[in-house]
Amino acid sequence: MLIDPHIHCVSRTTDDYRFMARAGVVAVSEPAFWAGFDRSSPSSFADYFHHLTDIEPQRAAKYGIDHYSWLCINAKEAENVTLAREVIKLIPPLLDHPRVLGVGEIGLNKNTRNEITIFQEQVDLAARHDQLILIHTPHLQDKHKGTSIIIDILKNDQRINPERVLIDHCEEHTIRLAKEAGFWCGLTIYPITKVTPERGVDILEQFGPEKLCVNSASDWGDSGPHMLVDTMLEYRRRGHTQREAREVFYNNPCKFFSQSGKWRLPPL
Amino acid sequence: MRWRCLSLAADLDRLDRAGATDPRREKLLKAIAILLDQNPDRAQRVQLLFSDPL
């Protein structure tokens, strides 16, 4: 059995759900993210949050997949501070929803002043409501600097327990920063950008599987739920046992998510 | 690794044929030099080469 701890199901087809079910994916978590375009009003986000929390779990359930979500305004649209603050106001009443695991994926995109402002306000939101946090780190040349800024902000907030934060999209040059500060880490496996299955397993072997979750982060771009499965197969191909694979691809996300008090699947 | 090496070789040939003078090419050549040195952590060093300074 597998868990995809980060996938944007609203952007995926029923074929993807069918593939995941056949491959043994039994649960997913879906962070709120950028839809490929900037939304024009807070009401667009209200509809999106309804989609994430109420509609998508029903679609996933048809394939035997347990669906959970995270709420926030993503870093890219956080550039519009006025809109972002209106969207943040929508979130607190939804945090008690039985399928909402926490606040995410919050973080930075281009490491701008506005993005940092809204990131700090959403960290504060999570802290005030005792929520788990899922962090998006920037891509490409912005990643190392952005990850450093994010970790500094989190470490300087005494209310934040690193055990309750997962820093996602870690790569070779950023995972040490996150692990040494005590955070959970996410590896995102993509077919062309980010980390390949082979590099993902290299990182697992070099840094160890503890507090590390592997995901596909499948969205509306060139990505896919098969990347999670391919990484598990590469891990097994290198001689890691089924038990070790279960720890990485099932138990680790269970352990992190179960801190929410809402995640229903126990570790195996 | 053979196919990735060939793919990179073909990429560089294609840039030559295009007569490209893209400044990113210099950084790419520095990255290739990292691949060829005998020191560890090549992936991390190439990542940092392609990263904005802190």
Coordinates of C-alpha atoms in Angstrom, one line a residue:
Chain A
M1 CA 0.0 0.0 0.0
L2 CA 1.2 3.5 -0.9
I3 CA 0.2 7.1 0.1
D4 CA 0.8 10.1 -2.1
P5 CA 1.3 12.8 0.5
H6 CA 1.1 15.7 -2.0
I7 CA -1.0 15.5 -5.2
H8 CA -3.3 18.1 -6.8
C9 CA -6.2 15.8 -7.6
V10 CA -8.5 18.5 -8.9
S11 CA -6.1 18.8 -11.8
R12 CA -6.0 15.1 -12.6
T13 CA -8.2 12.8 -14.6
T14 CA -10.2 9.7 -13.6
D15 CA -7.5 7.7 -15.4
D16 CA -5.0 8.9 -12.8
Y17 CA -7.3 7.8 -10.0
R18 CA -7.8 4.5 -11.6
F19 CA -4.0 4.1 -12.0
M20 CA -3.4 5.0 -8.4
A21 CA -6.0 2.5 -7.2
R22 CA -4.4 -0.2 -9.3
A23 CA -0.9 0.7 -8.1
G24 CA -2.0 0.4 -4.4
V25 CA -2.4 4.1 -3.5
V26 CA -4.9 4.1 -0.7
A27 CA -4.7 7.7 0.5
V28 CA -3.7 11.1 -0.7
S29 CA -3.3 14.6 0.7
E30 CA -4.0 17.6 -1.5
P31 CA -2.5 21.1 -0.6
A32 CA -4.2 24.2 -1.9
F33 CA -2.1 25.7 -4.7
W34 CA -1.9 27.9 -7.8
A35 CA -4.5 26.9 -10.5
G36 CA -2.3 27.9 -13.4
F37 CA -3.8 31.4 -13.5
D38 CA -4.3 34.1 -10.9
R39 CA -7.9 34.0 -9.5
S40 CA -9.8 37.2 -9.6
S41 CA -11.6 37.3 -6.2
P42 CA -11.9 35.6 -2.8
S43 CA -15.1 33.9 -3.9
S44 CA -13.0 31.9 -6.3
F45 CA -11.0 30.6 -3.4
A46 CA -14.2 29.9 -1.4
D47 CA -15.4 27.6 -4.2
Y48 CA -11.9 26.0 -4.5
F49 CA -11.8 25.2 -0.8
H50 CA -15.3 23.7 -1.1
H51 CA -14.0 21.6 -4.0
L52 CA -11.0 20.5 -1.9
T53 CA -12.8 19.6 1.3
D54 CA -16.2 18.3 0.1
I55 CA -16.1 17.4 -3.6
E56 CA -12.7 15.8 -4.2
P57 CA -13.0 13.3 -1.3
Q58 CA -16.2 12.0 -2.9
R59 CA -14.5 11.6 -6.3
A60 CA -11.5 9.8 -4.7
A61 CA -13.7 7.5 -2.6
K62 CA -15.1 6.1 -5.9
Y63 CA -11.6 4.6 -6.4
G64 CA -11.2 3.5 -2.8
I65 CA -8.8 6.4 -2.0
D66 CA -9.0 8.3 1.2
H67 CA -8.6 12.1 0.4
Y68 CA -7.4 14.8 2.7
S69 CA -6.5 18.4 2.0
W70 CA -4.7 21.5 3.2
L71 CA -5.9 25.1 3.0
C72 CA -4.0 28.4 2.3
I73 CA -3.3 31.0 -0.3
N74 CA -0.4 29.8 -2.4
A75 CA 2.9 31.8 -2.6
K76 CA 2.3 32.9 -6.2
E77 CA -1.0 34.6 -5.6
A78 CA 0.2 35.9 -2.3
E79 CA 2.0 38.6 -4.3
N80 CA -1.5 40.3 -4.2
V81 CA -1.5 41.1 -0.5
T82 CA -5.0 42.6 -0.4
L83 CA -6.5 39.5 -2.1
A84 CA -4.4 37.2 0.0
R85 CA -5.6 38.7 3.3
E86 CA -9.2 38.3 2.2
V87 CA -8.6 34.6 1.3
I88 CA -6.9 34.0 4.7
K89 CA -10.0 35.2 6.4
L90 CA -11.9 32.3 4.8
I91 CA -9.7 29.7 6.3
P92 CA -10.3 29.6 10.1
P93 CA -13.9 28.2 10.0
L94 CA -12.7 25.4 7.7
L95 CA -9.8 24.2 9.9
D96 CA -12.2 22.0 11.9
H97 CA -13.3 20.2 8.8
P98 CA -12.6 16.5 9.3
R99 CA -10.6 16.2 6.1
V100 CA -8.4 19.3 6.5
L101 CA -5.0 18.4 7.9
G102 CA -3.6 21.9 8.3
V103 CA -2.3 25.0 6.6
G104 CA -0.5 24.5 3.2
E105 CA 1.2 24.6 0.9
I106 CA 2.5 27.9 2.1
G107 CA 5.9 29.3 1.3
L108 CA 7.7 31.3 -1.3
N109 CA 7.9 31.4 -5.0
K110 CA 10.1 34.3 -6.1
N111 CA 11.2 35.2 -2.5
T112 CA 9.6 38.7 -2.8
R113 CA 8.7 41.0 0.2
N114 CA 5.0 40.5 -0.4
E115 CA 5.3 36.7 -0.5
I116 CA 7.3 36.8 2.8
T117 CA 4.6 39.0 4.4
I118 CA 1.8 36.6 3.6
F119 CA 3.9 33.6 4.5
Q120 CA 4.5 35.0 7.9
E121 CA 0.8 35.8 8.3
Q122 CA -0.1 32.2 7.4
V123 CA 2.5 30.8 9.8
D124 CA 0.8 32.9 12.4
L125 CA -2.6 31.5 11.4
A126 CA -1.3 28.0 11.8
A127 CA 0.3 28.7 15.1
R128 CA -2.8 30.4 16.6
H129 CA -5.0 27.4 15.5
D130 CA -2.4 24.7 16.4
Q131 CA -2.3 23.4 12.8
L132 CA 0.2 21.3 11.0
I133 CA 2.1 23.2 8.3
L134 CA 3.0 22.0 4.8
I135 CA 5.7 24.2 3.1
H136 CA 6.2 24.9 -0.6
T137 CA 9.8 25.8 -1.4
P138 CA 10.6 27.7 -4.6
H139 CA 11.8 26.0 -7.8
L140 CA 15.1 26.3 -9.7
Q141 CA 17.5 29.1 -8.9
D142 CA 15.2 30.6 -6.2
K143 CA 15.1 27.4 -4.1
H144 CA 18.2 27.5 -2.0
K145 CA 17.7 31.2 -0.9
G146 CA 13.9 30.7 -0.5
T147 CA 14.4 27.6 1.7
S148 CA 16.9 29.4 3.8
I149 CA 14.5 32.4 4.3
I150 CA 11.6 30.0 5.2
I151 CA 13.6 28.0 7.7
D152 CA 14.9 31.2 9.4
I153 CA 11.3 32.5 9.7
L154 CA 10.0 29.2 11.2
K155 CA 13.0 28.9 13.6
N156 CA 12.5 32.4 14.9
D157 CA 8.8 31.7 15.8
Q158 CA 8.9 30.0 19.2
R159 CA 5.4 28.7 18.7
I160 CA 6.5 26.5 15.8
N161 CA 7.4 22.9 16.6
P162 CA 9.5 21.5 13.6
E163 CA 8.0 18.1 14.2
R164 CA 4.7 19.5 13.0
V165 CA 6.1 21.1 9.8
L166 CA 7.0 19.4 6.5
I167 CA 9.3 21.3 4.1
D168 CA 8.5 20.0 0.7
H169 CA 10.2 20.0 -2.7
C170 CA 13.6 19.4 -1.0
E171 CA 16.6 18.7 -3.3
E172 CA 20.2 17.8 -2.9
H173 CA 21.2 21.4 -1.9
T174 CA 18.3 22.1 0.5
I175 CA 17.5 18.9 2.3
R176 CA 20.3 19.2 4.8
L177 CA 19.0 22.7 5.8
A178 CA 15.6 21.3 6.6
K179 CA 16.7 18.0 8.3
E180 CA 19.3 19.6 10.5
A181 CA 16.6 22.1 11.8
G182 CA 14.4 19.1 12.8
F183 CA 11.7 19.5 10.1
W184 CA 10.0 16.7 8.2
C185 CA 11.1 16.8 4.5
G186 CA 9.3 16.1 1.3
L187 CA 10.8 14.9 -2.0
T188 CA 8.8 15.7 -5.1
I189 CA 9.5 13.4 -8.0
Y190 CA 8.9 14.8 -11.5
P191 CA 9.5 13.5 -15.0
I192 CA 11.5 16.5 -16.2
T193 CA 12.1 19.1 -13.5
K194 CA 12.7 18.7 -9.8
V195 CA 13.9 15.3 -8.7
T196 CA 13.9 12.0 -10.8
P197 CA 13.2 8.6 -9.2
E198 CA 16.9 7.8 -9.3
R199 CA 17.9 11.0 -7.6
G200 CA 15.1 10.7 -5.1
V201 CA 16.4 7.3 -4.0
D202 CA 20.0 8.7 -3.9
I203 CA 18.7 11.3 -1.4
L204 CA 16.9 8.6 0.6
E205 CA 20.0 6.6 0.8
Q206 CA 22.3 9.5 1.7
F207 CA 20.1 11.2 4.2
G208 CA 18.1 8.2 5.6
P209 CA 14.4 7.6 5.4
E210 CA 13.5 9.1 8.8
K211 CA 11.0 12.0 8.7
L212 CA 11.1 11.9 4.9
C213 CA 8.0 11.7 2.6
V214 CA 8.1 11.1 -1.1
N215 CA 5.3 12.5 -3.3
S216 CA 4.4 13.1 -7.0
A217 CA 3.0 16.7 -6.5
S218 CA 1.0 15.9 -9.7
D219 CA -0.7 19.0 -11.0
W220 CA -1.9 20.5 -14.3
G221 CA 1.7 20.4 -15.7
D222 CA 4.1 17.7 -16.8
S223 CA 3.8 15.4 -13.9
G224 CA 2.0 12.2 -12.8
P225 CA 1.1 9.8 -10.0
H226 CA 3.3 7.1 -11.6
M227 CA 6.4 9.0 -10.4
L228 CA 5.7 7.9 -6.8
V229 CA 5.4 4.3 -7.9
D230 CA 8.5 4.5 -10.1
T231 CA 10.4 5.8 -7.1
M232 CA 9.2 3.0 -4.9
L233 CA 10.2 0.5 -7.6
E234 CA 13.7 2.1 -7.9
Y235 CA 14.0 1.9 -4.1
R236 CA 13.1 -1.8 -4.2
R237 CA 15.3 -2.5 -7.3
R238 CA 18.3 -1.3 -5.3
G239 CA 17.7 -4.0 -2.7
H240 CA 15.7 -2.2 0.0
T241 CA 13.2 -4.6 1.6
Q242 CA 9.5 -4.4 1.3
R243 CA 9.4 -3.5 5.0
E244 CA 11.8 -0.6 4.4
A245 CA 9.7 0.6 1.4
R246 CA 6.6 0.5 3.6
E247 CA 8.2 2.8 6.1
V248 CA 9.0 5.4 3.4
F249 CA 6.0 5.2 1.2
Y250 CA 3.3 4.5 3.7
N251 CA 4.3 4.8 7.4
N252 CA 6.1 8.1 7.2
P253 CA 3.2 10.1 5.8
C254 CA 0.9 8.3 8.3
K255 CA 3.2 9.4 11.2
F256 CA 3.3 13.0 10.0
F257 CA -0.4 13.4 9.2
S258 CA -1.6 11.5 12.3
Q259 CA -0.4 14.5 14.3
S260 CA -3.5 16.3 12.9
G261 CA -5.8 14.1 14.9
K262 CA -7.9 13.6 11.7
W263 CA -5.9 11.2 9.7
R264 CA -7.6 7.8 9.9
L265 CA -5.0 5.3 8.6
P266 CA -2.7 3.9 11.2
P267 CA 0.9 3.0 10.4
L268 CA 1.4 -0.7 9.5
Chain B
M1 CA 24.4 7.0 -18.0
R2 CA 25.5 6.4 -21.7
W3 CA 22.2 7.8 -23.1
R4 CA 22.3 10.9 -20.8
C5 CA 25.9 11.5 -21.9
L6 CA 24.9 11.2 -25.5
S7 CA 21.9 13.5 -24.9
L8 CA 24.1 16.2 -23.4
A9 CA 26.6 15.8 -26.3
A10 CA 23.7 16.3 -28.8
D11 CA 22.4 19.3 -26.8
L12 CA 25.8 21.0 -27.0
D13 CA 26.1 20.2 -30.7
R14 CA 22.7 21.8 -31.3
L15 CA 23.8 24.9 -29.5
D16 CA 26.9 25.1 -31.6
R17 CA 24.9 24.8 -34.8
A18 CA 22.5 27.5 -33.7
G19 CA 25.5 29.8 -33.0
A20 CA 24.0 30.6 -29.7
T21 CA 25.7 33.2 -27.5
D22 CA 23.5 32.7 -24.4
P23 CA 25.2 33.7 -21.2
R24 CA 23.8 30.7 -19.5
R25 CA 26.1 28.6 -21.6
E26 CA 29.1 29.7 -19.5
K27 CA 27.4 28.4 -16.4
L28 CA 26.5 25.2 -18.1
L29 CA 30.2 24.6 -19.0
K30 CA 31.1 25.3 -15.3
A31 CA 28.6 22.7 -14.3
I32 CA 30.1 20.2 -16.7
A33 CA 33.5 20.8 -15.2
I34 CA 32.0 19.9 -11.8
L35 CA 30.8 16.6 -13.3
L36 CA 34.3 15.8 -14.5
D37 CA 36.2 16.6 -11.2
Q38 CA 37.0 13.8 -8.8
N39 CA 35.3 15.4 -5.7
P40 CA 32.1 14.2 -4.0
D41 CA 28.6 15.8 -3.9
R42 CA 28.6 16.8 -7.5
A43 CA 24.8 17.1 -7.6
Q44 CA 24.7 19.4 -4.6
R45 CA 27.5 21.6 -6.1
V46 CA 25.8 21.8 -9.5
Q47 CA 22.5 22.8 -7.7
L48 CA 24.4 25.5 -5.8
L49 CA 26.0 26.8 -9.0
F50 CA 22.6 27.2 -10.5
S51 CA 21.2 28.9 -7.4
D52 CA 20.7 32.6 -6.5
P53 CA 23.3 33.7 -3.9
L54 CA 22.0 33.9 -0.3

